[in-house]
């Protein structure tokens, strides 16, 4: 039986007492990025050649994904460089609708469309639209990669279920060879949110997708491309609406504000000013937009494991704020007397300011996950979601996360943490 026909058999029969119960099953197929290469896009109007090692497991996995997407028209979980995505052909409203139902995602939250080439990007845009110089610079520097740009939407090309009826469509070109190869091989743009149940932390490993959507058979196929390099989602940028040439960061992500500022300050004409990069909630507010769910985390619960997350910030004054012992006492006081021993997960920097205080906590089991060295926000970003998911899986009843500096990838990390956290606690440095 060929790969494709074996994949068509999407249910298996399990013996459960005297009756046979049909249980959906999820396929997991390994993919190696080293089996995939792309030719240089010399001619921007051409599709760069995607080569996949013939007869490899990777080739079989990409063919199977393509078959699910274009023939069966069902979503597939694929790795991207940021997080795993739950992908469906962006041009097929029926397939996209399944993404919303698998995730339990509200219909008014639009999806990002993923392309594999500039040619595919252009095929989705209104014919009258001209790409701005700012966007050209950003795409040249960061595509393929973790940057999503808003473009005017053409409903004749992208159905409104993808954009949730908005006049704009969010588009990015992923750099992960597996996701890019799936798009290129299938020759179809893919709408893909993160491959998690709505509100949960984003998956950065195939096993995260498996635990959330695979075990229950909600998704037919997961391509396992190993852990994601970036670990937080793409930066979402709106360069359409400002009027003064500045760009707005709706969601900080894998491409940092500092990197974008640097690129936009290059190659300016005489007297030309670099466009400003404004970060939502830091540099500007947009009350109208905040009513809509298009700003991730504004309207809905986001990035949250099933246990409470507490964001711990070091108090600026050494005598202000609480001690970790105070925080734990509060938790204990709210628990019934017959509760099992308290297990707290800590997601702290390797050189955490709170380590000394943790060591003095009595009657608490501590499960540790290392967020990496201070001053390496790239590492914190890579480890954040894996840390939350691992501590949850290991039975932490509360997760304490150490706040980090909001520079470079730290801006995206803190954006996710503020949304994941039930509470922010200011902790004084001396117990
Ligand atoms: O890195 C990523 O961006 C990952 C991978 C899979 O590509 N995708 C991802 O998708 O994070 P999702 O759906 O979890 O987050 C996309 C966010 C949504 O919260 C949505 O509000 C915003 O992008 N978005 C999508 N289309 C938009 C639009 N037209 N205007 C404003 N925001 C938009
Ligand atoms: Mg998401």
Coordinates of C-alpha atoms and ligand atoms in Angstrom, one line a residue:
X1 CA 0.0 0.0 0.0
X2 CA 1.4 3.4 -1.0
X3 CA 2.0 6.2 1.6
X4 CA -0.9 8.2 0.4
X5 CA -3.4 5.4 0.4
X6 CA -2.3 4.3 3.8
X7 CA -2.9 7.8 5.0
X8 CA -6.4 7.8 3.7
X9 CA -7.3 5.3 6.4
X10 CA -7.7 7.9 9.1
X11 CA -9.4 5.9 11.7
X12 CA -8.5 2.8 13.5
X13 CA -10.7 0.3 15.3
X14 CA -9.9 -0.3 19.0
X15 CA -11.4 -3.1 21.1
X16 CA -13.1 -1.6 24.0
X17 CA -15.0 -4.3 25.9
X18 CA -17.7 -6.0 23.9
X19 CA -18.1 -3.1 21.4
X20 CA -15.7 -1.8 18.7
X21 CA -15.1 2.0 19.1
X22 CA -13.9 4.0 16.2
X23 CA -11.1 6.3 17.4
X24 CA -9.6 9.0 15.1
X25 CA -5.9 8.6 14.8
X26 CA -3.1 11.0 14.2
X27 CA -0.1 10.3 12.0
X28 CA 3.3 11.7 13.0
X29 CA 5.9 11.8 10.3
X30 CA 9.5 12.9 10.7
X31 CA 11.1 15.5 8.4
X32 CA 14.7 16.6 8.1
X33 CA 15.4 20.2 7.1
X34 CA 18.7 18.9 5.6
X35 CA 16.8 17.0 2.9
X36 CA 15.4 20.3 1.6
X37 CA 17.0 23.1 -0.3
X38 CA 15.8 26.2 -2.2
X39 CA 17.4 27.8 -5.2
X40 CA 18.1 31.5 -5.0
X41 CA 15.2 33.7 -6.2
X42 CA 17.2 35.4 -9.0
X43 CA 14.0 36.3 -10.9
X44 CA 11.6 37.7 -8.4
X45 CA 8.6 36.8 -10.6
X46 CA 9.7 33.1 -10.6
X47 CA 9.1 30.4 -7.9
X48 CA 12.5 29.4 -6.5
X49 CA 13.2 25.7 -7.1
X50 CA 12.6 23.6 -4.0
X51 CA 14.6 20.3 -4.0
X52 CA 13.8 17.5 -1.6
X53 CA 15.9 14.3 -1.4
X54 CA 14.1 11.7 -3.5
X55 CA 12.8 8.6 -1.7
X56 CA 13.5 10.1 1.7
X57 CA 11.2 10.0 4.7
X58 CA 11.1 13.8 4.3
X59 CA 9.9 13.5 0.7
X60 CA 7.2 11.0 1.8
X61 CA 6.1 13.3 4.7
X62 CA 5.9 16.4 2.4
X63 CA 3.9 14.4 -0.2
X64 CA 1.5 13.2 2.5
X65 CA 1.1 16.7 3.9
X66 CA 0.4 18.0 0.4
X67 CA -2.1 15.2 -0.2
X68 CA -4.0 16.1 3.1
X69 CA -4.0 19.8 2.2
X70 CA -4.9 19.8 -1.5
X71 CA -6.8 16.5 -2.0
X72 CA -8.4 15.7 1.4
X73 CA -8.6 19.4 2.2
X74 CA -7.9 18.9 5.9
X75 CA -5.5 20.8 8.2
X76 CA -2.0 19.5 8.9
X77 CA 0.4 20.6 11.7
X78 CA 3.7 21.7 10.3
X79 CA 6.9 23.2 11.9
X80 CA 7.8 26.8 11.2
X81 CA 10.9 28.6 12.6
X82 CA 8.7 30.3 15.1
X83 CA 6.2 27.8 16.4
X84 CA 4.3 24.8 14.9
X85 CA 1.4 25.9 12.8
X86 CA -2.0 24.3 12.0
X87 CA -2.1 24.8 8.2
X88 CA -4.9 24.6 5.6
X89 CA -5.1 26.0 2.1
X90 CA -5.9 29.7 2.5
X91 CA -8.0 29.6 -0.7
X92 CA -10.3 27.0 0.6
X93 CA -12.9 28.2 3.1
X94 CA -14.0 24.7 4.1
X95 CA -10.5 23.6 5.0
X96 CA -9.9 26.9 6.9
X97 CA -13.1 26.4 8.8
X98 CA -11.7 23.2 10.2
X99 CA -8.7 25.1 11.7
X100 CA -11.2 27.2 13.7
X101 CA -13.1 24.1 14.9
X102 CA -10.0 22.1 15.8
X103 CA -8.5 24.9 17.8
X104 CA -11.8 26.2 19.2
X105 CA -10.7 29.6 17.9
X106 CA -13.2 32.5 17.8
X107 CA -14.2 33.2 14.2
X108 CA -13.4 36.9 14.6
X109 CA -9.7 36.3 15.0
X110 CA -8.0 36.4 11.6
X111 CA -5.3 34.0 10.4
X112 CA -1.8 34.6 8.9
X113 CA -1.3 33.4 5.3
X114 CA 2.0 31.7 4.6
X115 CA 3.7 31.9 1.2
X116 CA 6.8 30.3 -0.3
X117 CA 7.8 32.9 -2.8
X118 CA 7.4 36.5 -3.8
X119 CA 5.4 35.3 -6.9
X120 CA 2.9 33.7 -4.5
X121 CA 2.7 36.8 -2.5
X122 CA 2.0 39.0 -5.5
X123 CA -0.7 36.5 -6.7
X124 CA -2.7 37.3 -3.5
X125 CA -2.6 41.1 -3.6
X126 CA -5.0 43.4 -5.3
X127 CA -3.7 44.2 -8.9
X128 CA -3.8 48.0 -8.2
X129 CA -1.6 47.8 -5.0
X130 CA 2.1 48.8 -5.1
X131 CA 4.3 47.5 -2.3
X132 CA 5.9 50.4 -0.3
X133 CA 9.6 51.0 -0.1
X134 CA 9.4 50.3 3.7
X135 CA 7.9 46.9 3.1
X136 CA 10.4 46.1 0.3
X137 CA 13.3 46.8 2.8
X138 CA 11.7 44.7 5.5
X139 CA 11.0 41.8 3.2
X140 CA 14.5 41.9 1.7
X141 CA 16.0 41.8 5.2
X142 CA 13.7 39.4 7.0
X143 CA 11.9 37.2 4.5
X144 CA 11.9 34.3 4.6
X145 CA 11.6 34.6 8.4
X146 CA 9.5 35.5 11.4
X147 CA 8.0 38.8 10.1
X148 CA 4.3 39.1 9.2
X149 CA 3.1 42.1 7.2
X150 CA -0.4 43.4 6.7
X151 CA -1.4 43.9 3.1
X152 CA -4.7 45.1 1.6
X153 CA -7.0 42.1 1.3
X154 CA -8.5 41.0 -2.1
X155 CA -11.6 38.9 -1.2
X156 CA -11.6 37.4 -4.6
X157 CA -8.3 35.7 -3.7
X158 CA -8.4 35.1 0.0
X159 CA -11.8 34.2 1.5
X160 CA -13.1 36.4 4.3
X161 CA -13.0 33.5 6.8
X162 CA -9.2 33.9 6.7
X163 CA -9.2 37.7 7.3
X164 CA -12.3 37.6 9.6
X165 CA -13.8 40.1 7.2
X166 CA -11.0 42.7 7.8
X167 CA -9.8 44.9 4.9
X168 CA -6.2 43.6 5.4
X169 CA -4.6 40.2 5.2
X170 CA -1.5 39.2 7.2
X171 CA 1.1 37.4 5.2
X172 CA 4.5 36.0 5.9
X173 CA 7.1 33.8 4.2
X174 CA 8.4 31.2 6.8
X175 CA 12.1 30.3 6.7
X176 CA 11.7 26.8 8.1
X177 CA 12.5 24.5 5.1
X178 CA 9.7 22.1 6.0
X179 CA 6.9 24.6 6.0
X180 CA 8.3 26.4 3.0
X181 CA 8.6 23.1 1.1
X182 CA 5.1 22.0 2.0
X183 CA 3.8 25.3 0.5
X184 CA 6.0 25.2 -2.5
X185 CA 5.3 21.5 -3.2
X186 CA 1.5 22.0 -2.8
X187 CA 1.6 25.3 -4.7
X188 CA -0.9 26.8 -2.4
X189 CA -0.7 29.5 0.2
X190 CA -1.4 28.2 3.7
X191 CA -3.4 29.9 6.4
X192 CA -1.9 28.8 9.7
X193 CA -2.3 29.9 13.3
X194 CA -0.2 28.3 16.0
X195 CA -1.1 24.6 16.4
X196 CA -2.6 24.7 19.9
X197 CA -6.0 24.7 21.3
X198 CA -7.1 28.4 21.6
X199 CA -5.7 30.1 24.7
X200 CA -3.0 27.5 25.4
X201 CA 0.8 28.1 25.0
X202 CA 2.0 27.8 21.5
X203 CA 3.8 24.6 20.5
X204 CA 7.5 24.7 19.8
X205 CA 8.0 20.9 19.5
X206 CA 6.0 18.2 17.7
X207 CA 5.3 16.5 21.0
X208 CA 3.5 19.7 22.2
X209 CA 1.1 19.4 19.2
X210 CA 0.8 15.7 19.9
X211 CA -0.3 16.2 23.5
X212 CA -2.8 19.0 22.6
X213 CA -4.3 17.9 19.3
X214 CA -2.7 14.5 18.4
X215 CA -3.7 12.3 21.3
X216 CA -7.3 13.1 20.8
X217 CA -7.1 12.6 17.0
X218 CA -8.1 16.2 16.3
X219 CA -5.5 16.6 13.6
X220 CA -4.9 14.0 10.9
X221 CA -1.1 14.6 10.4
X222 CA 1.8 16.2 12.3
X223 CA 5.1 16.8 10.5
X224 CA 7.9 16.5 13.1
X225 CA 10.7 18.9 12.1
X226 CA 12.2 19.0 15.6
X227 CA 12.2 22.0 18.0
X228 CA 11.5 25.5 16.5
X229 CA 14.5 27.8 16.5
X230 CA 12.8 31.1 17.4
X231 CA 10.3 29.8 19.9
X232 CA 7.9 32.8 19.9
X233 CA 5.6 33.8 17.0
X234 CA 6.3 36.2 14.2
X235 CA 6.4 39.9 14.6
X236 CA 3.1 41.3 13.2
X237 CA 3.6 44.7 11.5
X238 CA 1.1 47.1 10.1
X239 CA 2.7 49.5 7.6
X240 CA -0.5 50.5 5.9
X241 CA -2.5 52.7 8.2
X242 CA -0.2 55.2 9.9
X243 CA -0.4 57.9 7.2
X244 CA 3.0 59.4 8.3
X245 CA 5.1 56.4 7.0
X246 CA 5.7 54.9 10.4
X247 CA 5.1 51.2 11.0
X248 CA 3.2 49.7 13.8
X249 CA 4.1 46.5 15.6
X250 CA 0.8 44.9 16.6
X251 CA 2.6 41.9 18.1
X252 CA 6.3 41.8 19.0
X253 CA 7.9 38.6 17.8
X254 CA 10.9 36.8 16.3
X255 CA 12.2 39.9 14.4
X256 CA 13.1 42.5 16.9
X257 CA 12.2 46.2 16.9
X258 CA 15.9 47.0 17.1
X259 CA 16.6 44.9 14.0
X260 CA 13.8 46.6 12.0
X261 CA 14.9 50.1 13.0
X262 CA 18.4 49.3 11.8
X263 CA 17.3 48.0 8.5
X264 CA 14.9 51.0 7.9
X265 CA 17.7 53.4 8.7
X266 CA 19.8 52.1 5.8
X267 CA 19.9 53.5 2.2
X268 CA 18.0 56.7 2.9
X269 CA 17.8 59.4 0.2
X270 CA 19.2 62.8 1.0
X271 CA 17.1 64.4 3.8
X272 CA 14.9 61.3 4.0
X273 CA 13.9 60.2 7.6
X274 CA 13.8 56.5 8.6
X275 CA 10.2 55.4 9.2
X276 CA 9.5 55.1 13.0
X277 CA 8.8 51.7 14.5
X278 CA 6.0 52.1 17.0
X279 CA 5.1 49.3 19.4
X280 CA 1.5 48.9 20.4
X281 CA 0.9 49.6 24.1
X282 CA 4.4 50.9 24.5
X283 CA 4.5 53.7 22.0
X284 CA 0.9 54.1 21.0
X285 CA -2.7 53.0 21.9
X286 CA -5.4 52.2 19.5
X287 CA -8.7 52.0 21.3
X288 CA -10.6 51.0 18.2
X289 CA -8.3 48.2 17.4
X290 CA -8.3 47.0 21.0
X291 CA -12.1 46.3 20.7
X292 CA -11.2 43.9 17.9
X293 CA -9.4 40.6 18.7
X294 CA -6.8 41.4 16.0
X295 CA -4.3 42.4 18.6
X296 CA -3.3 39.0 20.0
X297 CA -4.3 38.6 23.6
X298 CA -6.5 41.7 23.8
X299 CA -9.8 40.0 23.9
X300 CA -9.1 36.4 24.6
X301 CA -7.0 34.4 27.0
X302 CA -3.6 33.6 25.5
X303 CA -0.6 31.5 26.0
X304 CA -1.9 30.0 29.3
X305 CA -1.3 26.5 30.7
X306 CA -4.0 24.9 32.8
X307 CA -2.3 26.1 36.0
X308 CA -1.9 29.7 37.2
X309 CA 1.2 31.6 36.0
X310 CA 2.6 34.3 38.2
X311 CA 5.0 36.8 36.7
X312 CA 7.7 37.8 39.2
X313 CA 9.3 41.1 38.7
X314 CA 12.2 42.4 40.8
X315 CA 11.0 45.4 42.8
X316 CA 13.0 48.5 42.1
X317 CA 13.4 49.4 45.8
X318 CA 15.0 46.7 48.0
X319 CA 12.4 47.2 50.8
X320 CA 9.4 47.4 48.5
X321 CA 7.3 44.5 47.4
X322 CA 6.8 41.0 48.8
X323 CA 9.2 38.2 49.4
X324 CA 8.7 34.8 47.7
X325 CA 7.8 33.4 51.1
X326 CA 4.9 35.9 51.3
X327 CA 3.7 34.9 47.9
X328 CA 3.8 31.2 48.8
X329 CA 2.0 31.9 52.1
X330 CA -0.8 33.6 50.3
X331 CA -1.2 30.6 48.0
X332 CA -1.2 28.2 50.9
X333 CA -3.7 30.2 52.8
X334 CA -6.2 29.9 49.9
X335 CA -5.9 26.1 49.6
X336 CA -8.1 23.7 51.6
X337 CA -6.4 22.1 54.6
X338 CA -6.4 18.6 53.0
X339 CA -4.7 19.7 49.8
X340 CA -1.7 17.7 48.6
X341 CA 1.8 19.1 49.1
X342 CA 2.4 22.3 47.0
X343 CA 4.4 21.8 43.8
X344 CA 5.7 25.0 42.2
X345 CA 7.3 25.2 38.8
X346 CA 9.9 27.9 38.4
X347 CA 10.9 29.3 35.0
X348 CA 13.8 31.4 36.1
X349 CA 17.0 32.8 34.5
X350 CA 20.1 30.7 35.1
X351 CA 21.4 33.5 37.3
X352 CA 18.0 34.3 38.8
X353 CA 17.7 37.1 41.3
X354 CA 15.2 34.9 43.1
X355 CA 17.3 31.7 43.5
X356 CA 18.3 32.5 47.0
X357 CA 14.7 33.0 48.1
X358 CA 13.5 29.8 46.4
X359 CA 16.0 27.8 48.4
X360 CA 14.5 29.0 51.7
X361 CA 10.9 27.9 50.9
X362 CA 9.7 25.2 53.2
X363 CA 7.2 22.4 52.5
X364 CA 7.1 23.2 48.8
X365 CA 8.3 21.0 46.0
X366 CA 10.1 23.0 43.4
X367 CA 10.4 21.9 39.8
X368 CA 12.9 23.9 37.8
X369 CA 13.1 24.9 34.2
X370 CA 16.0 27.1 33.1
X371 CA 15.1 30.2 31.1
X372 CA 18.7 30.7 30.0
X373 CA 21.3 33.3 31.0
X374 CA 20.4 36.9 31.7
X375 CA 21.1 39.1 28.7
X376 CA 20.2 36.3 26.2
X377 CA 16.6 37.0 25.4
X378 CA 16.9 34.8 22.3
X379 CA 17.4 31.8 24.5
X380 CA 14.5 32.8 26.8
X381 CA 12.3 33.1 23.7
X382 CA 13.3 29.6 22.6
X383 CA 12.6 28.1 26.0
X384 CA 9.5 30.0 27.1
X385 CA 6.6 27.9 25.8
X386 CA 8.5 24.6 26.2
X387 CA 9.1 25.6 29.8
X388 CA 5.4 26.5 30.5
X389 CA 4.3 23.2 28.9
X390 CA 6.9 21.0 30.6
X391 CA 6.3 22.4 34.1
X392 CA 2.5 21.9 33.5
X393 CA 3.1 18.3 32.4
X394 CA 5.3 17.6 35.4
X395 CA 2.5 18.5 37.7
X396 CA 3.3 22.0 38.8
X397 CA 0.3 23.6 40.5
X398 CA 1.6 27.1 40.0
X399 CA 4.2 28.4 37.6
X400 CA 6.5 31.3 38.7
X401 CA 8.2 33.0 35.8
X402 CA 10.9 35.6 36.1
X403 CA 10.4 38.8 34.2
X404 CA 13.2 39.7 31.8
X405 CA 14.4 42.9 30.2
X406 CA 12.2 44.1 27.4
X407 CA 14.9 44.6 24.8
X408 CA 15.3 42.6 21.6
X409 CA 13.4 39.2 21.8
X410 CA 12.7 40.1 25.5
X411 CA 9.9 42.4 24.2
X412 CA 8.1 39.4 22.7
X413 CA 8.8 37.2 25.7
X414 CA 7.3 39.8 28.1
X415 CA 4.4 40.4 25.8
X416 CA 3.5 36.7 26.0
X417 CA 4.2 36.5 29.7
X418 CA 1.9 39.4 30.6
X419 CA -0.9 37.7 28.7
X420 CA -0.2 34.2 30.2
X421 CA 0.1 35.5 33.8
X422 CA -2.8 35.6 36.1
X423 CA -0.9 38.1 38.3
X424 CA 2.2 40.2 38.4
X425 CA 4.1 40.1 41.7
X426 CA 6.7 42.6 42.7
X427 CA 9.4 40.8 44.7
X428 CA 11.9 42.6 46.8
X429 CA 15.5 41.5 46.5
X430 CA 16.2 40.8 50.1
X431 CA 14.0 38.3 52.0
Ligands
LIG1 O1 4.8 32.8 13.9 C1 3.6 32.9 13.6 O2 3.1 34.0 13.3 C2 2.8 31.6 13.8 C3 3.3 30.6 12.8 C4 2.4 29.4 12.7 O3 3.4 31.2 11.5 N1 1.4 31.9 13.6 C5 0.7 32.5 14.5 O4 -0.6 32.6 14.2 O5 1.1 33.0 15.6 P1 -1.7 33.0 15.3 O6 -3.0 32.9 14.6 O7 -1.5 32.2 16.5 O8 -1.5 34.5 15.5 C6 -1.6 35.5 14.4 C7 -2.1 36.8 15.0 C8 -3.5 36.7 15.4 O9 -3.6 36.8 16.8 C9 -4.2 37.8 14.7 O10 -4.9 38.6 15.6 C10 -3.2 38.6 14.0 O11 -2.0 37.7 13.9 N2 -3.7 38.9 12.7 C11 -3.9 38.1 11.6 N3 -4.5 38.8 10.6 C12 -4.5 40.0 11.0 C13 -5.0 41.2 10.4 N4 -5.5 41.3 9.1 N5 -4.9 42.4 11.1 C14 -4.4 42.4 12.3 N6 -3.9 41.3 12.9 C15 -4.0 40.1 12.3
LIG2 MG1 -1.6 31.6 18.4

